[in-house]
């Protein structure tokens, strides 16, 4: 019965439309790849396919770059998406180009003029390091689940040097290597349980239990009985108490991309209180 | 004391005996370079040379992704709905993103997070200056383990894909 329902569902899918959409997306991505490398001092920060209508012969792309403001959104009409082959034939794209600063200014001064860019829109490319969070929010680009806290790992040999939290934080200026989403916390905030995350493609996703067990040094340390710690950006330091792989379909609502097998790596943490200043 | 590079290497059977069958036969030069770099990687890791290990492991990571993706142009084209032309002038971040996007679901036991690019970039002096003092060791250990997983998973994929 289930198989019949599945087959009936598949029969109703408009495969031609899906193929058209994939084709146009691929052509726009080729153009975006070109934009990423062509302007020396300006970096492509965002490319949005808006007014999506895959069966049409004309498409619309908003491209935001870093650099000095132009004071407007420049529109370049009917660029053939088959430019690589040297022909000027459909499908075409109308390119709306601007600097990130221009877009942010318009968000304040004339937000209604930007509404068209999020109508039936899809972000083809983004670099979250080059965009203010409000631009990401405007386009509904979600890079982390609610409540995600980015953390750095502190190995026991570093911890045992007796550093203060400030010193540990000061030495961590790069990208945090992991993230946690708390699922339970004690009333005194001393212990908690959290879903372990990693950043893949600028999005914080629940970690693969097997991959973490095989590749992470802190898992290996924990397994060998060596203490390991996680440091929050806010300065809260946790000791890893244990890891557990759990089957939890209910966690689908707490992550931005559920794991296909609904298995999650959960970490149990205990707050560690370090002195404010380095030990003498 | 956390795991040493030597002890990690001791557990990495695929790093020490790589087969690289997932690289197409027409890319023999790719395979030759990767095999040479893997031999050197095992050698410097066994000697606890952290920086040399990061440089070589980062280079091998890029080379493996480069070679695998180059050999998968047809499959990526099928999945994206239009011909895919491999671009050899792109960055490690691009190869990582391309791999994760088109093959991420084929490898549920493999994870190539964005932070690997930062680890590889420790080859740049400024990146090293702006990192914690033990970052090189941490990067070396993670890159070694990740490479072991990557080669193991791609080797199995190469066998099933044939």
GROMACS .gro file of C-alpha atoms in nm:
model
  442
    1UNK     CA    1   0.000   0.000   0.000
    2UNK     CA    2   0.278   0.238   0.099
    3UNK     CA    3   0.467   0.151  -0.218
    4UNK     CA    4   0.157   0.222  -0.428
    5UNK     CA    5   0.112   0.558  -0.257
    6UNK     CA    6   0.477   0.639  -0.316
    7UNK     CA    7   0.448   0.547  -0.684
    8UNK     CA    8   0.134   0.757  -0.719
    9UNK     CA    9   0.320   1.050  -0.561
   10UNK     CA   10   0.613   1.007  -0.797
   11UNK     CA   11   0.378   0.999  -1.095
   12UNK     CA   12   0.245   1.340  -0.998
   13UNK     CA   13   0.589   1.503  -0.987
   14UNK     CA   14   0.644   1.738  -1.279
   15UNK     CA   15   0.983   1.601  -1.384
   16UNK     CA   16   1.012   1.834  -1.682
   17UNK     CA   17   0.970   2.137  -1.459
   18UNK     CA   18   1.230   2.004  -1.214
   19UNK     CA   19   1.472   1.942  -1.500
   20UNK     CA   20   1.416   2.298  -1.632
   21UNK     CA   21   1.481   2.440  -1.288
   22UNK     CA   22   1.800   2.238  -1.241
   23UNK     CA   23   1.920   2.347  -1.584
   24UNK     CA   24   1.865   2.719  -1.517
   25UNK     CA   25   2.019   2.689  -1.169
   26UNK     CA   26   2.327   2.527  -1.318
   27UNK     CA   27   2.359   2.805  -1.578
   28UNK     CA   28   2.324   3.073  -1.311
   29UNK     CA   29   2.582   2.894  -1.096
   30UNK     CA   30   2.827   2.897  -1.387
   31UNK     CA   31   2.776   3.273  -1.415
   32UNK     CA   32   2.822   3.312  -1.039
   33UNK     CA   33   3.147   3.115  -1.051
   34UNK     CA   34   3.266   3.357  -1.319
   35UNK     CA   35   3.168   3.657  -1.105
   36UNK     CA   36   3.360   3.513  -0.810
   37UNK     CA   37   3.687   3.534  -0.997
   38UNK     CA   38   3.655   3.824  -1.234
   39UNK     CA   39   3.662   4.139  -1.020
   40UNK     CA   40   4.000   4.180  -0.855
   41UNK     CA   41   3.932   4.399  -0.552
   42UNK     CA   42   3.565   4.315  -0.514
   43UNK     CA   43   3.437   3.988  -0.385
   44UNK     CA   44   3.101   3.839  -0.466
   45UNK     CA   45   2.909   3.822  -0.140
   46UNK     CA   46   2.564   3.709  -0.252
   47UNK     CA   47   2.381   3.591  -0.564
   48UNK     CA   48   2.004   3.551  -0.552
   49UNK     CA   49   1.782   3.408  -0.823
   50UNK     CA   50   1.460   3.604  -0.781
   51UNK     CA   51   1.119   3.597  -0.954
   52UNK     CA   52   1.199   3.233  -1.014
   53UNK     CA   53   1.013   3.100  -1.314
   54UNK     CA   54   1.218   2.816  -1.460
   55UNK     CA   55   1.002   2.765  -1.771
   56UNK     CA   56   1.050   3.128  -1.887
   57UNK     CA   57   1.332   3.232  -2.116
   58UNK     CA   58   1.433   3.531  -1.901
   59UNK     CA   59   1.559   3.506  -1.544
   60UNK     CA   60   1.666   3.752  -1.276
   61UNK     CA   61   1.976   3.752  -1.065
   62UNK     CA   62   2.078   3.991  -0.788
   63UNK     CA   63   2.454   4.003  -0.729
   64UNK     CA   64   2.602   4.187  -0.431
   65UNK     CA   65   2.973   4.262  -0.412
   66UNK     CA   66   3.205   4.402  -0.150
   67UNK     CA   67   3.363   4.740  -0.223
   68UNK     CA   68   3.285   5.113  -0.236
   69UNK     CA   69   2.916   5.193  -0.278
   70UNK     CA   70   2.780   5.275  -0.624
   71UNK     CA   71   2.478   5.460  -0.484
   72UNK     CA   72   2.236   5.247  -0.687
   73UNK     CA   73   2.152   4.900  -0.809
   74UNK     CA   74   2.281   4.872  -1.166
   75UNK     CA   75   2.073   4.660  -1.403
   76UNK     CA   76   2.223   4.483  -1.698
   77UNK     CA   77   1.950   4.327  -1.912
   78UNK     CA   78   1.927   4.014  -2.122
   79UNK     CA   79   2.267   3.856  -2.073
   80UNK     CA   80   2.268   3.519  -2.244
   81UNK     CA   81   2.327   3.238  -1.998
   82UNK     CA   82   2.491   3.047  -2.284
   83UNK     CA   83   2.771   3.308  -2.292
   84UNK     CA   84   3.035   3.041  -2.246
   85UNK     CA   85   2.955   2.895  -2.586
   86UNK     CA   86   2.969   3.238  -2.751
   87UNK     CA   87   2.605   3.252  -2.859
   88UNK     CA   88   2.352   3.519  -2.771
   89UNK     CA   89   2.048   3.299  -2.729
   90UNK     CA   90   1.797   3.227  -2.454
   91UNK     CA   91   1.785   3.167  -2.169
   92UNK     CA   92   1.874   3.522  -2.069
   93UNK     CA   93   1.934   3.681  -1.732
   94UNK     CA   94   1.873   4.033  -1.611
   95UNK     CA   95   2.155   4.105  -1.369
   96UNK     CA   96   2.090   4.347  -1.084
   97UNK     CA   97   2.431   4.436  -0.942
   98UNK     CA   98   2.514   4.641  -0.633
   99UNK     CA   99   2.753   4.670  -0.346
  100UNK     CA  100   2.661   4.522  -0.010
  101UNK     CA  101   2.670   4.875   0.137
  102UNK     CA  102   2.419   4.997  -0.123
  103UNK     CA  103   2.182   4.718  -0.035
  104UNK     CA  104   2.210   4.778   0.339
  105UNK     CA  105   2.146   5.150   0.287
  106UNK     CA  106   1.836   5.074   0.081
  107UNK     CA  107   1.714   4.837   0.352
  108UNK     CA  108   1.699   5.143   0.575
  109UNK     CA  109   1.591   5.416   0.334
  110UNK     CA  110   1.365   5.237   0.085
  111UNK     CA  111   1.295   4.883   0.200
  112UNK     CA  112   0.988   4.851  -0.024
  113UNK     CA  113   1.212   4.884  -0.330
  114UNK     CA  114   1.388   4.562  -0.230
  115UNK     CA  115   1.082   4.344  -0.187
  116UNK     CA  116   1.104   4.216  -0.545
  117UNK     CA  117   1.439   4.052  -0.461
  118UNK     CA  118   1.286   3.809  -0.219
  119UNK     CA  119   0.984   3.715  -0.425
  120UNK     CA  120   1.020   3.349  -0.527
  121UNK     CA  121   1.388   3.380  -0.450
  122UNK     CA  122   1.669   3.133  -0.394
  123UNK     CA  123   2.021   3.212  -0.280
  124UNK     CA  124   2.250   3.061  -0.541
  125UNK     CA  125   2.562   3.166  -0.353
  126UNK     CA  126   2.652   3.350  -0.035
  127UNK     CA  127   2.956   3.422   0.176
  128UNK     CA  128   2.833   3.483   0.528
  129UNK     CA  129   3.163   3.646   0.630
  130UNK     CA  130   3.101   3.925   0.379
  131UNK     CA  131   2.736   3.991   0.466
  132UNK     CA  132   2.574   4.157   0.766
  133UNK     CA  133   2.332   3.921   0.945
  134UNK     CA  134   2.037   4.143   0.848
  135UNK     CA  135   2.100   4.074   0.477
  136UNK     CA  136   2.109   3.701   0.544
  137UNK     CA  137   1.784   3.736   0.739
  138UNK     CA  138   1.625   3.941   0.461
  139UNK     CA  139   1.669   3.650   0.221
  140UNK     CA  140   1.585   3.385   0.479
  141UNK     CA  141   1.934   3.235   0.465
  142UNK     CA  142   1.972   3.024   0.776
  143UNK     CA  143   2.327   2.935   0.874
  144UNK     CA  144   2.267   2.805   1.225
  145UNK     CA  145   1.980   2.657   1.426
  146UNK     CA  146   1.825   2.859   1.710
  147UNK     CA  147   2.036   2.842   2.022
  148UNK     CA  148   2.354   2.725   1.855
  149UNK     CA  149   2.664   2.822   2.048
  150UNK     CA  150   2.998   2.814   1.869
  151UNK     CA  151   3.277   2.651   2.068
  152UNK     CA  152   3.649   2.586   2.051
  153UNK     CA  153   3.807   2.273   2.186
  154UNK     CA  154   4.062   2.310   2.467
  155UNK     CA  155   4.285   2.008   2.513
  156UNK     CA  156   4.394   1.904   2.859
  157UNK     CA  157   4.759   1.997   2.807
  158UNK     CA  158   4.651   2.355   2.734
  159UNK     CA  159   4.402   2.355   3.020
  160UNK     CA  160   4.666   2.231   3.261
  161UNK     CA  161   4.882   2.536   3.194
  162UNK     CA  162   4.646   2.717   3.427
  163UNK     CA  163   4.539   2.984   3.179
  164UNK     CA  164   4.254   3.221   3.256
  165UNK     CA  165   3.941   3.223   3.041
  166UNK     CA  166   4.051   3.559   2.899
  167UNK     CA  167   4.383   3.414   2.788
  168UNK     CA  168   4.214   3.112   2.632
  169UNK     CA  169   3.969   3.336   2.448
  170UNK     CA  170   4.236   3.580   2.336
  171UNK     CA  171   4.424   3.302   2.161
  172UNK     CA  172   4.118   3.194   1.964
  173UNK     CA  173   4.061   3.438   1.685
  174UNK     CA  174   3.981   3.195   1.407
  175UNK     CA  175   3.668   3.011   1.310
  176UNK     CA  176   3.522   2.801   1.594
  177UNK     CA  177   3.561   2.435   1.509
  178UNK     CA  178   3.238   2.305   1.663
  179UNK     CA  179   2.894   2.409   1.780
  180UNK     CA  180   2.644   2.288   2.036
  181UNK     CA  181   2.266   2.318   2.067
  182UNK     CA  182   2.159   2.253   2.423
  183UNK     CA  183   1.873   2.008   2.469
  184UNK     CA  184   1.874   2.000   2.849
  185UNK     CA  185   2.030   2.217   3.117
  186UNK     CA  186   2.029   2.187   3.496
  187UNK     CA  187   1.863   2.464   3.695
  188UNK     CA  188   2.195   2.583   3.830
  189UNK     CA  189   2.344   2.586   3.474
  190UNK     CA  190   2.626   2.361   3.594
  191UNK     CA  191   2.549   2.070   3.362
  192UNK     CA  192   2.387   2.036   3.023
  193UNK     CA  193   2.332   1.805   2.731
  194UNK     CA  194   2.371   1.924   2.371
  195UNK     CA  195   2.360   1.814   2.009
  196UNK     CA  196   2.708   1.834   1.863
  197UNK     CA  197   2.742   2.038   1.540
  198UNK     CA  198   3.002   2.112   1.272
  199UNK     CA  199   3.011   2.386   1.010
  200UNK     CA  200   2.985   2.250   0.657
  201UNK     CA  201   2.931   2.485   0.363
  202UNK     CA  202   2.880   2.782   0.599
  203UNK     CA  203   2.594   2.603   0.772
  204UNK     CA  204   2.601   2.451   1.117
  205UNK     CA  205   2.471   2.095   1.084
  206UNK     CA  206   2.444   1.813   1.337
  207UNK     CA  207   2.766   1.616   1.334
  208UNK     CA  208   2.786   1.268   1.194
  209UNK     CA  209   2.849   1.044   1.498
  210UNK     CA  210   3.080   0.810   1.306
  211UNK     CA  211   3.278   1.090   1.142
  212UNK     CA  212   3.332   1.266   1.474
  213UNK     CA  213   3.443   0.947   1.643
  214UNK     CA  214   3.690   0.875   1.365
  215UNK     CA  215   3.836   1.220   1.303
  216UNK     CA  216   3.821   1.430   1.615
  217UNK     CA  217   4.103   1.455   1.862
  218UNK     CA  218   3.876   1.542   2.153
  219UNK     CA  219   3.671   1.225   2.104
  220UNK     CA  220   3.990   1.022   2.102
  221UNK     CA  221   4.108   1.203   2.418
  222UNK     CA  222   3.777   1.144   2.594
  223UNK     CA  223   3.785   0.777   2.497
  224UNK     CA  224   4.134   0.748   2.642
  225UNK     CA  225   4.025   0.906   2.969
  226UNK     CA  226   4.203   1.237   2.903
  227UNK     CA  227   3.988   1.537   2.998
  228UNK     CA  228   3.879   1.768   2.719
  229UNK     CA  229   3.699   2.101   2.727
  230UNK     CA  230   3.479   2.322   2.511
  231UNK     CA  231   3.507   2.700   2.530
  232UNK     CA  232   3.215   2.927   2.438
  233UNK     CA  233   3.267   3.269   2.283
  234UNK     CA  234   3.113   3.414   2.599
  235UNK     CA  235   3.389   3.263   2.809
  236UNK     CA  236   3.193   2.972   2.956
  237UNK     CA  237   3.412   2.664   2.974
  238UNK     CA  238   3.273   2.310   2.984
  239UNK     CA  239   3.436   1.979   3.050
  240UNK     CA  240   3.316   1.698   2.826
  241UNK     CA  241   3.164   1.435   3.055
  242UNK     CA  242   3.054   1.186   2.791
  243UNK     CA  243   2.934   1.134   2.437
  244UNK     CA  244   2.626   0.937   2.342
  245UNK     CA  245   2.482   0.846   2.003
  246UNK     CA  246   2.106   0.863   2.020
  247UNK     CA  247   1.817   0.795   1.785
  248UNK     CA  248   1.601   1.107   1.816
  249UNK     CA  249   1.358   1.189   1.531
  250UNK     CA  250   1.223   1.470   1.753
  251UNK     CA  251   1.551   1.659   1.712
  252UNK     CA  252   1.462   1.732   1.349
  253UNK     CA  253   1.296   2.052   1.467
  254UNK     CA  254   1.608   2.166   1.655
  255UNK     CA  255   1.854   2.145   1.366
  256UNK     CA  256   1.859   2.310   1.024
  257UNK     CA  257   1.913   1.983   0.843
  258UNK     CA  258   1.797   1.664   1.007
  259UNK     CA  259   2.017   1.361   0.981
  260UNK     CA  260   1.872   1.106   0.741
  261UNK     CA  261   1.904   0.824   0.994
  262UNK     CA  262   1.784   1.045   1.286
  263UNK     CA  263   2.095   0.951   1.482
  264UNK     CA  264   2.265   1.237   1.664
  265UNK     CA  265   2.581   1.279   1.864
  266UNK     CA  266   2.494   1.417   2.202
  267UNK     CA  267   2.756   1.553   2.438
  268UNK     CA  268   2.718   1.582   2.817
  269UNK     CA  269   2.892   1.885   2.963
  270UNK     CA  270   2.983   2.019   3.305
  271UNK     CA  271   3.073   2.383   3.367
  272UNK     CA  272   3.429   2.447   3.477
  273UNK     CA  273   3.514   2.760   3.674
  274UNK     CA  274   3.854   2.904   3.595
  275UNK     CA  275   4.022   3.190   3.777
  276UNK     CA  276   3.984   3.535   3.621
  277UNK     CA  277   4.360   3.585   3.600
  278UNK     CA  278   4.632   3.336   3.509
  279UNK     CA  279   4.758   3.121   3.794
  280UNK     CA  280   5.075   3.250   3.953
  281UNK     CA  281   4.947   1.399   2.672
  282UNK     CA  282   4.710   1.389   2.376
  283UNK     CA  283   4.763   1.148   2.085
  284UNK     CA  284   5.097   1.190   1.913
  285UNK     CA  285   5.120   1.216   1.536
  286UNK     CA  286   5.318   0.893   1.541
  287UNK     CA  287   5.049   0.708   1.735
  288UNK     CA  288   4.776   0.840   1.503
  289UNK     CA  289   4.980   0.735   1.203
  290UNK     CA  290   5.018   0.392   1.356
  291UNK     CA  291   4.641   0.348   1.344
  292UNK     CA  292   4.602   0.482   0.988
  293UNK     CA  293   4.615   0.180   0.762
  294UNK     CA  294   4.490   0.362   0.454
  295UNK     CA  295   4.744   0.644   0.487
  296UNK     CA  296   5.025   0.392   0.503
  297UNK     CA  297   4.894   0.159   0.233
  298UNK     CA  298   4.686   0.373   0.001
  299UNK     CA  299   4.536   0.218  -0.310
  300UNK     CA  300   4.367   0.524  -0.460
  301UNK     CA  301   4.156   0.316  -0.699
  302UNK     CA  302   3.900   0.596  -0.696
  303UNK     CA  303   4.131   0.803  -0.915
  304UNK     CA  304   4.068   0.721  -1.282
  305UNK     CA  305   4.347   0.544  -1.467
  306UNK     CA  306   4.390   0.838  -1.707
  307UNK     CA  307   4.500   1.051  -1.411
  308UNK     CA  308   4.816   0.850  -1.344
  309UNK     CA  309   5.026   1.160  -1.272
  310UNK     CA  310   4.777   1.270  -1.006
  311UNK     CA  311   4.808   0.935  -0.834
  312UNK     CA  312   5.186   0.939  -0.855
  313UNK     CA  313   5.209   1.281  -0.683
  314UNK     CA  314   4.958   1.187  -0.413
  315UNK     CA  315   5.138   0.861  -0.337
  316UNK     CA  316   5.471   1.045  -0.307
  317UNK     CA  317   5.317   1.309  -0.078
  318UNK     CA  318   5.151   1.044   0.136
  319UNK     CA  319   5.485   0.868   0.185
  320UNK     CA  320   5.642   1.198   0.291
  321UNK     CA  321   5.343   1.273   0.514
  322UNK     CA  322   5.377   0.944   0.701
  323UNK     CA  323   5.747   1.012   0.738
  324UNK     CA  324   5.712   1.363   0.887
  325UNK     CA  325   5.418   1.258   1.105
  326UNK     CA  326   5.617   0.967   1.245
  327UNK     CA  327   5.888   1.217   1.334
  328UNK     CA  328   5.634   1.447   1.508
  329UNK     CA  329   5.700   1.735   1.265
  330UNK     CA  330   5.372   1.923   1.308
  331UNK     CA  331   5.412   2.204   1.057
  332UNK     CA  332   5.545   1.979   0.783
  333UNK     CA  333   5.255   1.745   0.856
  334UNK     CA  334   4.999   2.028   0.819
  335UNK     CA  335   5.152   2.147   0.492
  336UNK     CA  336   5.164   1.800   0.339
  337UNK     CA  337   4.828   1.683   0.475
  338UNK     CA  338   4.658   2.001   0.350
  339UNK     CA  339   4.816   1.954   0.010
  340UNK     CA  340   4.710   1.588  -0.006
  341UNK     CA  341   4.356   1.678   0.099
  342UNK     CA  342   4.331   1.924  -0.188
  343UNK     CA  343   4.493   1.680  -0.432
  344UNK     CA  344   4.254   1.398  -0.343
  345UNK     CA  345   3.943   1.616  -0.373
  346UNK     CA  346   4.079   1.765  -0.696
  347UNK     CA  347   4.144   1.423  -0.850
  348UNK     CA  348   3.820   1.267  -0.730
  349UNK     CA  349   3.605   1.555  -0.858
  350UNK     CA  350   3.790   1.567  -1.187
  351UNK     CA  351   3.707   1.200  -1.234
  352UNK     CA  352   3.342   1.257  -1.143
  353UNK     CA  353   3.253   1.529  -1.396
  354UNK     CA  354   2.990   1.312  -1.562
  355UNK     CA  355   2.822   1.213  -1.236
  356UNK     CA  356   2.814   1.572  -1.109
  357UNK     CA  357   2.668   1.680  -1.443
  358UNK     CA  358   2.393   1.419  -1.409
  359UNK     CA  359   2.314   1.532  -1.057
  360UNK     CA  360   2.312   1.906  -1.131
  361UNK     CA  361   2.109   1.871  -1.451
  362UNK     CA  362   2.367   2.022  -1.681
  363UNK     CA  363   2.723   1.949  -1.788
  364UNK     CA  364   2.979   2.012  -1.516
  365UNK     CA  365   3.321   2.134  -1.622
  366UNK     CA  366   3.586   2.075  -1.359
  367UNK     CA  367   3.787   2.393  -1.295
  368UNK     CA  368   4.145   2.315  -1.190
  369UNK     CA  369   4.215   2.677  -1.091
  370UNK     CA  370   3.973   2.684  -0.798
  371UNK     CA  371   4.044   2.688  -0.424
  372UNK     CA  372   4.037   2.415  -0.160
  373UNK     CA  373   3.717   2.573  -0.022
  374UNK     CA  374   3.554   2.532  -0.364
  375UNK     CA  375   3.657   2.166  -0.391
  376UNK     CA  376   3.534   2.103  -0.038
  377UNK     CA  377   3.200   2.273  -0.110
  378UNK     CA  378   3.160   2.086  -0.439
  379UNK     CA  379   3.237   1.753  -0.275
  380UNK     CA  380   3.001   1.816   0.018
  381UNK     CA  381   2.723   1.934  -0.209
  382UNK     CA  382   2.726   1.655  -0.466
  383UNK     CA  383   2.865   1.363  -0.266
  384UNK     CA  384   2.792   1.447   0.097
  385UNK     CA  385   2.499   1.205   0.112
  386UNK     CA  386   2.700   0.926  -0.045
  387UNK     CA  387   2.932   0.933   0.256
  388UNK     CA  388   2.731   0.949   0.580
  389UNK     CA  389   3.038   0.845   0.780
  390UNK     CA  390   3.258   1.118   0.639
  391UNK     CA  391   3.257   1.484   0.732
  392UNK     CA  392   3.468   1.754   0.571
  393UNK     CA  393   3.395   2.069   0.774
  394UNK     CA  394   3.492   2.421   0.667
  395UNK     CA  395   3.752   2.444   0.944
  396UNK     CA  396   3.977   2.209   0.744
  397UNK     CA  397   4.047   2.499   0.508
  398UNK     CA  398   4.167   2.709   0.802
  399UNK     CA  399   4.394   2.425   0.908
  400UNK     CA  400   4.543   2.398   0.560
  401UNK     CA  401   4.586   2.777   0.554
  402UNK     CA  402   4.823   2.757   0.850
  403UNK     CA  403   5.084   2.740   0.576
  404UNK     CA  404   5.035   3.120   0.558
  405UNK     CA  405   5.236   3.294   0.826
  406UNK     CA  406   4.965   3.544   0.912
  407UNK     CA  407   4.715   3.265   0.967
  408UNK     CA  408   4.958   3.098   1.204
  409UNK     CA  409   5.019   3.424   1.391
  410UNK     CA  410   4.647   3.462   1.449
  411UNK     CA  411   4.597   3.110   1.582
  412UNK     CA  412   4.638   2.953   1.926
  413UNK     CA  413   4.988   2.833   2.003
  414UNK     CA  414   4.891   2.466   1.973
  415UNK     CA  415   4.690   2.509   1.652
  416UNK     CA  416   4.950   2.340   1.433
  417UNK     CA  417   4.946   2.023   1.639
  418UNK     CA  418   4.567   2.022   1.654
  419UNK     CA  419   4.545   2.079   1.277
  420UNK     CA  420   4.800   1.807   1.206
  421UNK     CA  421   4.612   1.551   1.415
  422UNK     CA  422   4.273   1.637   1.265
  423UNK     CA  423   4.405   1.644   0.908
  424UNK     CA  424   4.572   1.305   0.951
  425UNK     CA  425   4.254   1.146   1.084
  426UNK     CA  426   4.039   1.313   0.819
  427UNK     CA  427   4.266   1.196   0.539
  428UNK     CA  428   4.251   0.841   0.672
  429UNK     CA  429   3.869   0.855   0.670
  430UNK     CA  430   3.860   1.020   0.328
  431UNK     CA  431   4.085   0.763   0.163
  432UNK     CA  432   3.901   0.474   0.331
  433UNK     CA  433   3.558   0.600   0.224
  434UNK     CA  434   3.665   0.687  -0.132
  435UNK     CA  435   3.836   0.349  -0.171
  436UNK     CA  436   3.511   0.175  -0.079
  437UNK     CA  437   3.321   0.406  -0.313
  438UNK     CA  438   3.565   0.326  -0.593
  439UNK     CA  439   3.499  -0.045  -0.543
  440UNK     CA  440   3.118  -0.013  -0.543
  441UNK     CA  441   3.114   0.234  -0.833
  442UNK     CA  442   3.298  -0.003  -1.066
   0.00000   0.00000   0.00000
